[in-house]
Coordinates of C-alpha atoms and ligand atoms in Angstrom, one line a residue:
X9 CA 137.8 114.7 120.6
X10 CA 139.1 117.4 122.9
X11 CA 137.4 118.4 126.1
X12 CA 136.5 121.8 124.7
X13 CA 134.8 120.3 121.7
X14 CA 133.0 117.8 123.7
X15 CA 131.7 120.4 126.0
X16 CA 130.4 122.4 123.1
X17 CA 128.8 119.4 121.5
X18 CA 127.1 118.5 124.9
X19 CA 125.9 122.0 125.2
X20 CA 124.4 122.0 121.7
X21 CA 122.7 118.6 122.0
X22 CA 119.5 119.5 123.9
X23 CA 118.7 122.2 121.4
X24 CA 120.2 121.3 118.0
X25 CA 118.2 118.3 116.9
X26 CA 114.6 119.8 117.0
X27 CA 115.5 123.1 115.7
X28 CA 117.6 121.6 112.9
X29 CA 114.8 119.3 111.9
X30 CA 112.4 122.2 111.8
X31 CA 114.6 124.3 109.5
X32 CA 115.5 121.5 107.1
X33 CA 113.3 121.3 104.0
X34 CA 111.2 118.1 104.2
X35 CA 110.6 115.7 101.3
X36 CA 107.0 116.3 102.2
X37 CA 107.3 119.9 100.6
X38 CA 108.5 118.8 97.2
X39 CA 105.9 119.0 94.6
X40 CA 105.3 115.9 92.5
X41 CA 107.0 117.4 89.5
X42 CA 110.3 117.6 91.4
X43 CA 110.6 113.9 91.7
X44 CA 112.6 111.3 89.7
X45 CA 110.8 108.1 90.1
X46 CA 112.3 104.5 90.1
X47 CA 109.7 101.8 89.2
X48 CA 110.4 98.3 90.3
X49 CA 108.8 94.8 90.9
X50 CA 109.7 93.8 94.4
X51 CA 109.7 90.1 93.3
X52 CA 112.3 90.8 90.6
X53 CA 114.6 93.3 92.5
X54 CA 116.5 91.8 95.5
X55 CA 115.9 88.8 97.7
X56 CA 116.7 89.8 101.3
X57 CA 115.1 86.8 103.0
X58 CA 115.1 83.3 101.6
X59 CA 112.6 82.1 104.3
X60 CA 109.8 84.0 102.7
X61 CA 110.4 82.8 99.1
X62 CA 107.4 80.4 99.3
X63 CA 105.2 82.8 101.1
X64 CA 104.9 80.5 104.1
X65 CA 103.1 78.0 102.0
X66 CA 104.1 74.3 101.7
X67 CA 104.0 72.4 98.4
X68 CA 105.1 72.6 94.9
X69 CA 105.2 75.7 92.7
X70 CA 101.5 75.3 91.8
X71 CA 100.7 75.8 95.5
X72 CA 103.5 78.2 96.6
X73 CA 103.8 80.1 93.4
X74 CA 107.7 79.9 93.8
X75 CA 109.7 78.9 90.7
X76 CA 112.7 81.1 90.1
X77 CA 113.5 79.4 86.8
X78 CA 110.1 80.3 85.4
X79 CA 109.3 83.8 84.2
X80 CA 105.6 83.6 85.3
X81 CA 106.3 82.6 89.0
X82 CA 107.8 84.1 92.2
X83 CA 111.6 84.5 92.1
X84 CA 112.1 85.5 95.7
X85 CA 112.6 89.2 95.7
X86 CA 111.1 91.0 98.8
X87 CA 110.9 94.2 100.9
X88 CA 113.9 93.5 103.0
X89 CA 116.0 93.1 99.8
X90 CA 114.6 96.4 98.3
X91 CA 115.4 98.1 101.6
X92 CA 119.0 96.9 101.5
X93 CA 119.4 98.3 97.9
X94 CA 118.3 101.9 98.7
X95 CA 122.0 103.2 98.3
X96 CA 121.8 101.9 94.7
X97 CA 118.5 103.6 93.9
X98 CA 119.5 106.8 95.7
X99 CA 122.9 106.8 93.8
X100 CA 121.0 106.7 90.6
X101 CA 119.4 109.9 91.4
X102 CA 115.8 108.7 92.1
X103 CA 113.9 110.6 94.7
X104 CA 110.9 108.4 94.8
X105 CA 110.1 104.6 94.4
X106 CA 107.0 103.3 92.8
X107 CA 106.8 99.6 93.6
X108 CA 104.4 97.2 91.9
X109 CA 101.5 96.1 94.2
X110 CA 102.4 94.5 97.4
X111 CA 99.0 93.3 98.7
X112 CA 98.3 89.7 99.3
X113 CA 97.7 87.9 96.1
X114 CA 96.2 84.6 95.0
X115 CA 99.5 82.7 94.7
X116 CA 98.7 80.9 91.5
X117 CA 95.8 81.0 89.0
X118 CA 95.1 80.1 85.4
X119 CA 93.8 77.3 83.4
X120 CA 95.3 73.8 84.0
X121 CA 98.7 73.7 82.4
X122 CA 98.9 77.5 82.0
X123 CA 99.0 78.5 85.5
X124 CA 101.3 81.3 86.6
X125 CA 101.8 83.3 89.9
X126 CA 100.9 86.5 91.4
X127 CA 104.5 87.6 91.6
X128 CA 103.5 91.0 90.0
X129 CA 100.9 91.8 92.6
X130 CA 98.0 92.5 90.5
X131 CA 95.8 89.6 91.6
X132 CA 94.7 90.8 95.1
X133 CA 92.8 88.7 97.5
X134 CA 93.6 90.6 100.8
X135 CA 93.8 94.3 100.1
X136 CA 94.8 95.0 103.7
X137 CA 97.9 92.8 104.1
X138 CA 101.4 92.6 102.6
X139 CA 101.9 89.5 100.4
X140 CA 103.8 87.1 102.6
X141 CA 106.2 86.4 99.6
X142 CA 107.3 90.0 100.0
X143 CA 107.5 90.1 103.8
X144 CA 105.4 91.5 106.5
X145 CA 103.7 94.8 107.4
X146 CA 106.7 95.5 109.6
X147 CA 109.0 95.0 106.6
X148 CA 106.9 97.5 104.6
X149 CA 107.2 99.9 107.4
X150 CA 110.8 99.6 107.7
X151 CA 111.2 100.2 103.9
X152 CA 109.0 103.3 103.9
X153 CA 110.6 104.7 106.9
X154 CA 114.1 104.0 105.5
X155 CA 113.1 105.8 102.3
X156 CA 111.7 108.7 104.1
X157 CA 114.8 109.0 106.2
X158 CA 116.7 109.5 103.0
X159 CA 114.2 112.1 101.8
X160 CA 112.8 109.7 99.2
X161 CA 109.1 109.2 98.6
X162 CA 107.2 105.9 98.2
X163 CA 104.3 105.5 95.7
X164 CA 102.1 102.4 96.0
X165 CA 100.6 100.7 93.0
X166 CA 96.9 100.1 93.7
X167 CA 94.0 98.3 92.0
X168 CA 90.3 99.1 92.3
X169 CA 89.1 97.6 89.0
X170 CA 89.3 94.0 90.0
X171 CA 90.4 91.4 92.5
X172 CA 92.1 88.0 91.9
X173 CA 90.1 85.4 89.8
X174 CA 87.9 83.7 92.5
X175 CA 84.2 83.9 91.3
X176 CA 83.1 81.3 88.8
X177 CA 79.8 81.1 86.8
X178 CA 77.6 78.0 86.8
X179 CA 77.3 78.3 82.9
X180 CA 81.0 79.6 82.6
X181 CA 82.6 76.5 81.2
X182 CA 79.8 75.9 78.6
X183 CA 79.9 79.6 77.6
X184 CA 83.6 80.1 77.7
X185 CA 83.1 83.0 80.1
X186 CA 82.2 85.1 77.1
X187 CA 81.1 88.7 77.6
X188 CA 77.4 89.2 78.2
X189 CA 76.3 92.7 77.6
X190 CA 73.9 95.1 79.3
X191 CA 71.4 94.9 76.5
X192 CA 71.1 91.2 76.0
X193 CA 71.6 90.6 79.8
X194 CA 69.9 93.5 81.6
X195 CA 70.0 93.7 85.4
X196 CA 66.2 93.3 85.3
X197 CA 66.0 89.6 84.1
X198 CA 67.7 86.4 85.1
X199 CA 69.9 85.0 82.3
X200 CA 68.8 87.2 79.5
X201 CA 65.7 89.2 78.3
X202 CA 63.4 86.1 78.3
X203 CA 64.2 85.3 81.9
X204 CA 62.5 85.8 85.3
X205 CA 62.1 89.4 86.5
X206 CA 64.6 90.2 89.2
X207 CA 66.1 93.2 91.0
X208 CA 62.7 95.0 90.9
X209 CA 63.0 98.8 90.9
X210 CA 66.8 99.0 90.4
X211 CA 67.1 102.2 88.3
X212 CA 70.4 101.2 86.7
X213 CA 74.1 101.5 87.6
X214 CA 74.3 105.2 86.8
X215 CA 72.2 106.0 90.0
X216 CA 74.8 105.8 92.7
X217 CA 72.3 106.2 95.7
X218 CA 72.5 103.5 98.4
X219 CA 68.6 102.9 98.2
X220 CA 68.8 102.2 94.5
X221 CA 71.6 99.7 94.9
X222 CA 69.7 98.1 97.6
X223 CA 67.3 96.9 95.0
X224 CA 70.0 95.1 93.2
X225 CA 70.0 91.9 95.2
X226 CA 70.3 89.1 92.7
X227 CA 73.6 88.9 90.8
X228 CA 72.5 86.3 88.3
X229 CA 71.3 88.6 85.5
X230 CA 74.1 87.6 83.0
X231 CA 75.6 84.4 84.6
X232 CA 75.0 82.6 87.8
X233 CA 78.1 83.5 89.7
X234 CA 79.4 81.6 92.8
X235 CA 82.5 81.4 95.0
X236 CA 84.0 78.0 95.3
X237 CA 83.7 76.8 98.9
X238 CA 87.5 76.6 99.4
X239 CA 87.8 80.3 98.7
X240 CA 84.6 81.5 100.3
X241 CA 86.4 83.8 102.8
X242 CA 89.6 84.4 101.0
X243 CA 89.1 88.0 100.2
X244 CA 89.7 90.7 102.8
X245 CA 87.8 92.9 103.7
X246 CA 85.0 90.3 103.9
X247 CA 82.5 92.3 101.8
X248 CA 84.7 91.5 98.8
X249 CA 83.5 87.9 99.0
X250 CA 79.9 88.8 97.9
X251 CA 79.3 88.4 94.2
X252 CA 76.8 91.2 94.3
X253 CA 79.6 93.6 94.4
X254 CA 80.9 92.5 91.0
X255 CA 79.9 93.0 87.4
X256 CA 79.7 89.1 86.7
X257 CA 79.4 89.5 83.0
X258 CA 82.2 87.5 81.7
X259 CA 85.6 88.2 80.2
X260 CA 86.2 91.6 78.5
X261 CA 86.6 91.6 74.7
X262 CA 87.9 95.2 75.1
X263 CA 85.2 96.7 72.9
X264 CA 82.9 99.4 74.1
X265 CA 81.0 98.7 77.5
X266 CA 83.0 95.4 78.0
X267 CA 86.1 97.6 78.7
X268 CA 84.2 98.8 81.8
X269 CA 82.3 95.8 82.8
X270 CA 84.3 92.8 81.6
X271 CA 86.8 90.7 83.5
X272 CA 90.4 90.8 82.6
X273 CA 91.0 87.1 81.8
X274 CA 88.7 86.0 84.7
X275 CA 89.9 88.6 87.2
X276 CA 86.7 89.6 89.1
X277 CA 85.6 92.9 87.9
X278 CA 84.2 95.0 90.7
X279 CA 80.9 96.9 90.4
X280 CA 82.6 100.1 90.9
X281 CA 79.5 102.1 90.5
X282 CA 78.2 100.5 93.8
X283 CA 78.4 102.9 96.7
X284 CA 79.6 100.1 98.9
X285 CA 82.4 99.4 96.5
X286 CA 83.3 103.2 96.4
X287 CA 83.2 103.4 100.2
X288 CA 85.1 100.2 100.6
X289 CA 88.0 101.2 98.4
X290 CA 88.2 104.5 100.1
X291 CA 88.4 102.7 103.4
X292 CA 91.0 100.2 102.2
X293 CA 93.5 102.7 100.6
X294 CA 92.9 105.4 103.1
X295 CA 94.0 102.8 105.6
X296 CA 97.4 102.4 103.9
X297 CA 97.9 106.1 104.0
X298 CA 97.1 106.2 107.7
X299 CA 99.3 103.2 108.5
X300 CA 102.4 104.0 106.5
X301 CA 102.3 107.6 105.5
X302 CA 103.2 106.8 101.9
X303 CA 103.4 109.6 99.3
X304 CA 101.3 108.7 96.4
X305 CA 99.3 106.1 94.3
X306 CA 99.8 104.8 90.8
X307 CA 96.4 103.5 89.8
X308 CA 96.3 100.3 87.8
X309 CA 93.7 99.9 85.0
X310 CA 92.1 103.3 85.7
X311 CA 90.3 103.6 82.3
X312 CA 88.4 100.3 83.0
X313 CA 86.6 101.9 86.1
X314 CA 83.7 104.3 85.7
X315 CA 84.9 107.9 86.0
X316 CA 82.4 108.7 88.6
X317 CA 84.3 106.2 91.0
X318 CA 87.5 108.2 90.6
X319 CA 85.7 111.5 91.1
X320 CA 84.8 110.2 94.6
X321 CA 88.0 108.3 95.2
X322 CA 90.6 110.8 94.3
X323 CA 89.5 113.9 96.5
X324 CA 88.9 111.4 99.4
X325 CA 92.6 110.2 99.1
X326 CA 94.0 113.7 98.7
X327 CA 92.1 114.8 101.9
X328 CA 93.2 111.6 103.8
X329 CA 96.8 112.4 102.9
X330 CA 96.6 116.1 103.9
X331 CA 95.1 114.8 107.3
X332 CA 98.3 112.8 107.6
X333 CA 100.6 115.7 106.9
X334 CA 101.2 114.8 103.3
X335 CA 100.3 117.9 101.3
X336 CA 102.0 116.8 98.1
X337 CA 100.4 113.3 97.7
X338 CA 100.6 112.3 94.0
X339 CA 97.9 110.2 92.2
X340 CA 98.5 109.1 88.6
X341 CA 96.5 106.7 86.6
X342 CA 97.3 104.0 84.0
X343 CA 95.2 104.8 81.0
X344 CA 96.9 102.4 78.6
X345 CA 97.7 102.8 75.0
X346 CA 100.6 102.1 72.7
X347 CA 99.8 105.0 70.4
X348 CA 100.8 108.7 70.5
X349 CA 97.2 109.5 71.7
X350 CA 97.5 112.3 74.4
X351 CA 93.6 112.9 73.8
X352 CA 93.0 109.6 75.6
X353 CA 95.1 110.3 78.6
X354 CA 94.0 113.8 78.8
X355 CA 90.4 112.9 78.6
X356 CA 90.7 110.9 81.9
X357 CA 92.2 113.9 83.6
X358 CA 88.9 115.8 82.7
X359 CA 86.2 113.1 83.1
X360 CA 87.6 111.2 86.2
X361 CA 89.4 114.2 87.9
X362 CA 92.7 112.1 87.9
X363 CA 95.4 114.7 88.7
X364 CA 97.8 113.0 86.2
X365 CA 98.1 109.9 84.1
X366 CA 101.1 108.0 83.0
X367 CA 102.2 109.6 79.8
X368 CA 101.8 106.8 77.4
X369 CA 102.0 109.1 74.5
X370 CA 105.4 110.4 75.5
X371 CA 106.7 106.9 75.7
X372 CA 105.4 105.9 72.3
X373 CA 106.8 109.1 70.8
X374 CA 110.2 108.8 72.3
X375 CA 110.5 105.1 71.3
X376 CA 109.9 106.2 67.7
X377 CA 112.1 109.2 67.9
X378 CA 115.0 107.6 69.6
X379 CA 114.9 104.7 67.3
X380 CA 115.3 107.3 64.3
X381 CA 112.1 106.0 62.8
X382 CA 110.1 109.2 63.1
X383 CA 110.3 112.8 62.5
X384 CA 111.2 114.9 65.6
X385 CA 108.0 116.9 64.9
X386 CA 106.0 114.2 66.8
X387 CA 107.5 115.5 70.0
X388 CA 106.6 119.1 69.1
X389 CA 103.0 117.9 68.5
X390 CA 103.0 116.0 71.7
X391 CA 103.8 119.0 73.9
X392 CA 101.4 121.3 71.9
X393 CA 98.6 118.8 72.9
X394 CA 99.4 119.4 76.6
X395 CA 96.6 122.0 76.2
X396 CA 94.2 119.0 76.2
X397 CA 94.9 118.1 79.9
X398 CA 92.7 119.4 82.8
X399 CA 94.9 122.4 83.8
X400 CA 96.7 122.5 80.5
X401 CA 100.4 122.6 80.0
X402 CA 100.9 123.7 83.7
X403 CA 99.4 120.4 84.8
X404 CA 101.2 118.3 82.1
X405 CA 104.5 118.9 84.0
X406 CA 103.1 116.4 86.7
X407 CA 102.6 113.6 84.2
X408 CA 104.9 110.7 85.0
X409 CA 106.9 110.1 81.7
X410 CA 108.6 106.8 80.9
X411 CA 110.3 105.0 78.0
X412 CA 109.6 101.4 78.9
X413 CA 107.6 99.5 81.5
X414 CA 106.6 96.2 82.8
X415 CA 103.7 95.7 80.4
X416 CA 104.9 97.0 77.0
X417 CA 108.7 96.3 77.3
X418 CA 111.9 98.2 77.5
X419 CA 113.2 101.1 75.3
X420 CA 116.2 99.1 74.1
X421 CA 113.9 96.4 72.7
X422 CA 111.8 98.9 70.8
X423 CA 114.9 100.6 69.4
X424 CA 116.5 97.2 68.4
X425 CA 113.1 96.1 66.9
X426 CA 112.9 99.1 64.7
X427 CA 116.6 98.7 63.6
X428 CA 117.2 94.8 63.3
X429 CA 120.8 95.3 62.1
X430 CA 121.9 97.9 64.7
X431 CA 125.3 97.7 66.1
X432 CA 126.0 97.6 69.9
X433 CA 127.4 101.1 70.0
X434 CA 124.5 102.7 68.2
X435 CA 121.9 100.8 70.3
X436 CA 123.7 102.2 73.5
X437 CA 123.8 105.7 72.0
X438 CA 120.0 105.6 71.1
X439 CA 119.1 104.3 74.6
X440 CA 121.1 107.0 76.1
X441 CA 119.4 109.6 73.9
X442 CA 115.9 108.3 74.9
X443 CA 116.9 108.5 78.6
X444 CA 118.2 112.1 78.1
X445 CA 114.8 113.1 76.6
X446 CA 113.2 111.4 79.7
X447 CA 115.3 113.3 82.1
X448 CA 115.2 116.7 80.5
X449 CA 111.8 117.1 78.8
X450 CA 108.6 117.9 80.7
X451 CA 106.9 115.4 83.0
X452 CA 108.1 113.4 86.1
X453 CA 110.7 110.9 84.8
X454 CA 110.1 107.3 85.6
X455 CA 113.1 105.0 85.2
X456 CA 112.1 101.4 84.8
X457 CA 114.4 99.2 87.0
X458 CA 117.1 97.5 85.0
X459 CA 117.0 100.0 82.1
X460 CA 120.1 101.5 83.8
X461 CA 121.9 98.1 83.5
X462 CA 121.1 97.7 79.9
X463 CA 118.3 95.2 80.2
X464 CA 116.6 94.8 76.9
X465 CA 113.5 92.5 77.3
X466 CA 112.7 89.8 74.8
X467 CA 109.0 90.9 74.6
X468 CA 106.3 92.5 76.7
X469 CA 104.9 91.5 80.1
X470 CA 106.8 88.5 81.7
X471 CA 109.5 88.9 79.2
X472 CA 110.1 92.6 80.4
X473 CA 110.4 91.7 84.1
X474 CA 113.9 90.4 84.3
X475 CA 115.6 89.9 87.7
X476 CA 118.2 92.4 89.0
X477 CA 119.7 89.7 91.3
X478 CA 121.2 86.6 89.6
X479 CA 118.4 85.1 87.5
X480 CA 117.7 81.5 86.8
X481 CA 115.3 82.2 83.9
X482 CA 116.8 81.0 80.6
X483 CA 114.8 83.5 78.4
X484 CA 116.4 86.3 80.4
X485 CA 120.0 85.0 80.7
X486 CA 120.4 84.6 77.0
X487 CA 119.8 88.3 76.4
X488 CA 122.6 90.6 75.2
X489 CA 122.6 93.4 77.7
X490 CA 123.2 96.9 76.2
X491 CA 126.5 98.5 77.4
X492 CA 127.6 95.4 79.5
X493 CA 129.4 92.2 78.8
X494 CA 127.4 90.7 81.7
X495 CA 124.1 88.9 81.6
X496 CA 121.1 88.6 84.0
X497 CA 122.6 85.3 85.3
X498 CA 124.7 87.5 87.6
X499 CA 123.6 90.2 90.0
X500 CA 123.4 93.6 88.1
X501 CA 123.6 96.4 90.7
X502 CA 126.5 98.0 89.0
X503 CA 127.0 101.8 89.5
X504 CA 129.7 101.9 86.8
X505 CA 127.3 100.8 84.0
X506 CA 127.4 103.7 81.4
X507 CA 123.6 104.0 81.5
X508 CA 123.6 104.2 85.3
X509 CA 126.3 106.9 85.2
X510 CA 124.4 108.8 82.5
X511 CA 121.2 108.7 84.2
X512 CA 122.8 109.7 87.5
X513 CA 124.4 112.6 85.9
X514 CA 121.4 113.9 84.1
X515 CA 119.4 113.4 87.4
X516 CA 121.8 115.7 89.1
X517 CA 121.3 118.3 86.3
X518 CA 117.5 118.0 86.5
X519 CA 117.4 118.4 90.3
X520 CA 119.6 121.6 90.2
X521 CA 117.8 123.2 87.3
X522 CA 114.2 124.3 88.3
X523 CA 113.3 125.1 84.6
X524 CA 113.7 121.3 83.8
X525 CA 111.2 120.3 86.5
X526 CA 108.6 123.1 86.5
X527 CA 109.4 125.0 83.2
X528 CA 107.1 125.4 80.3
X529 CA 108.1 123.8 77.0
X530 CA 108.6 125.7 73.8
X531 CA 109.7 123.6 70.8
X532 CA 112.4 125.4 69.0
X533 CA 113.5 123.1 66.2
X534 CA 112.1 119.9 64.6
X535 CA 111.2 118.4 61.4
X536 CA 109.4 115.5 59.7
X537 CA 112.7 113.6 59.5
X538 CA 115.1 112.2 62.1
X539 CA 117.6 114.9 63.2
X540 CA 117.3 117.8 65.5
X541 CA 114.7 118.4 68.1
X542 CA 115.3 121.4 70.4
X543 CA 113.1 123.0 73.0
X544 CA 113.4 125.8 75.6
X545 CA 112.3 125.1 79.1
X546 CA 111.4 128.3 80.8
X547 CA 111.1 128.6 84.6
X548 CA 107.8 130.4 85.3
X549 CA 109.2 131.8 88.5
X550 CA 112.5 133.3 87.4
X551 CA 112.1 133.4 83.6
X552 CA 115.4 131.5 83.2
X553 CA 115.7 129.6 79.9
X554 CA 117.3 126.2 79.5
X555 CA 117.7 124.8 76.0
X556 CA 117.6 121.0 75.5
X557 CA 118.6 119.6 72.1
X558 CA 118.8 116.1 70.7
X559 CA 120.0 114.7 67.5
X560 CA 118.2 111.6 66.5
X561 CA 120.2 110.9 63.3
X562 CA 123.6 109.4 62.7
X563 CA 125.0 112.5 61.1
X564 CA 126.0 115.6 62.8
X565 CA 123.5 118.6 62.9
X566 CA 124.3 122.2 62.9
X567 CA 121.7 125.0 62.9
X568 CA 120.3 128.0 64.7
X569 CA 117.4 128.1 67.0
X570 CA 115.4 131.0 68.3
X571 CA 115.9 131.8 72.0
X572 CA 114.8 134.5 74.3
X573 CA 116.6 137.7 73.3
X574 CA 117.9 138.2 76.9
X575 CA 119.4 134.8 76.9
X576 CA 122.9 135.8 75.6
X577 CA 125.3 133.8 77.7
X578 CA 125.1 130.0 78.1
X579 CA 126.4 127.5 80.6
X580 CA 126.8 123.9 79.5
X581 CA 125.0 121.4 81.7
X582 CA 125.3 118.4 79.4
X583 CA 126.9 117.9 76.1
X584 CA 128.4 120.8 74.3
X585 CA 127.0 124.3 74.0
X586 CA 127.8 127.6 72.5
X587 CA 129.0 129.9 75.2
X588 CA 127.2 132.9 73.7
X589 CA 124.2 133.6 71.4
X590 CA 125.1 134.6 67.8
X591 CA 122.8 137.5 68.2
X592 CA 120.0 138.4 70.7
X593 CA 117.5 135.8 70.0
X594 CA 119.6 133.3 68.0
X595 CA 121.7 130.4 69.4
X596 CA 123.8 127.9 67.4
X597 CA 123.4 124.2 68.1
X598 CA 126.1 121.8 67.0
X599 CA 125.5 118.1 68.0
X600 CA 127.4 115.0 67.0
X601 CA 125.5 112.0 65.7
X602 CA 122.9 110.8 68.4
X603 CA 124.3 113.6 70.7
X604 CA 122.4 115.8 73.0
X605 CA 123.0 119.0 75.0
X606 CA 121.5 120.9 77.8
X607 CA 122.4 124.6 77.8
X608 CA 121.3 127.0 80.5
X609 CA 121.2 130.8 79.9
X610 CA 122.9 132.9 82.5
X611 CA 122.1 136.5 83.0
X612 CA 124.1 138.5 80.6
X613 CA 125.6 142.1 81.0
X614 CA 122.8 144.4 81.9
Ligands
CA15 CA1 112.6 86.3 99.6
CA16 CA1 85.9 97.4 85.5
CA17 CA1 86.4 85.3 87.9

């Protein structure tokens, strides 16, 4: 460096950093629809610290929860490992990370001989602490700060429906923890309608006033719940240790009221109608916003909580975020279904005021369409039904979309399951096609970790949670990965994998093309057979039209689609596009087998 340059630099230093920061657009300014989300389970991603693998607990796997060779136990991944892999995630094009819950879990639970561990994070005991298997609060802060320094957001996965399975019932073993409903076991009698009168004056759980709930003081209306002495103080905050704040009606059978009141295989179902529970959960999760300035929440099991709870919780969280300088805090719920049933997910945006829900219908539709087992008209129908959401189609652009997840399984598995004789090349092409839909159609794309490395999953749940680092799980390591000669027995952070490169390329297109993030969707071509689906995405701010087109069949397709008459010249953003319209209002589409294209109209001669 010459003396002159050094002098200039020194002159600039006292002034430059502050003003440059002020001028730079912040990740805080990006609306939720501008994100590309990467979803991962910290336990299965990268092990950055072997000293925390057992969570600081001594003993065998039934005590520590650690067994890297068993798919249902902790494998060693942690927050330090995740932080060390941010280059990989950023290189894929993701702008936000949704990580499975990191709260302190009950390490192991389940009936004798069938125990598994809380590696997934959904069995919380301490809602205020980071699970020691994943690291410390300082590790989480380092992760969030490192993501923010790159302009990436962090979405936490939260649970208000239940805690870990701690509460037992005196009658539980004899009754098999079967569900006991509101009519046969009313709040007003102990152990059934013939029992002793209790909870005098309680006006029912739909009356949320504190003085009403003060009259519910005996939790033994259905069962006689108790907390084993060894776990009497295991839950944090301490109020969670009182059985009165739970439903205590036994395991859900998924039918009717049991969906709201029943325990998920023993997981203690909170009385989310209770004002103490509402206030307690607002306090817990507001605290995480205050402490770590995170950017959003994915809400687990949202449809198993009474809508009134969310109507109190959601505005409180958005306000808490605004107070912390986070104006674009995103909240999206899990309203689970395996069907193309947008009415269900849309209903919960209306009755619960959830700003968005995971687009289960999109995932189900794309799995069938990308497999070549459904007409492309189900996509057209799906987007027409955006009118069902609170806020309509304009709100539907904020629905997180996905093609596979940790519960149902991966897209590659769905496609292979529908096509048992499929060849490797066709499977890769169909997985690419599904991800092209994910990255160019409406909604916020969520990439499930490992899909970009050709992970295929043998089934749902544990079988869909393979390790990114070298795995010791036999059921994972015998999988034939898509687009790769490797297996999960080795580390799989490979930025040259064809799916990683494809997703990164489409992510660049998406981020530089506002119509793809905020545009309305007009379906332009579809039929009741596999083949062409085309849509125009139209930027509401500029009127710019971008055509996205997909061929779900193994024969080439050729046809014309209607476009805006002013869209006469087209630029190819992906695949192959005609450079000009055939006539004002008509564009030719030519796609090879299983091909796709993204074509952006440019301003023609005026
Ligand atoms: Ca570790
Ligand atoms: Ca519930
Ligand atoms: Ca329980």
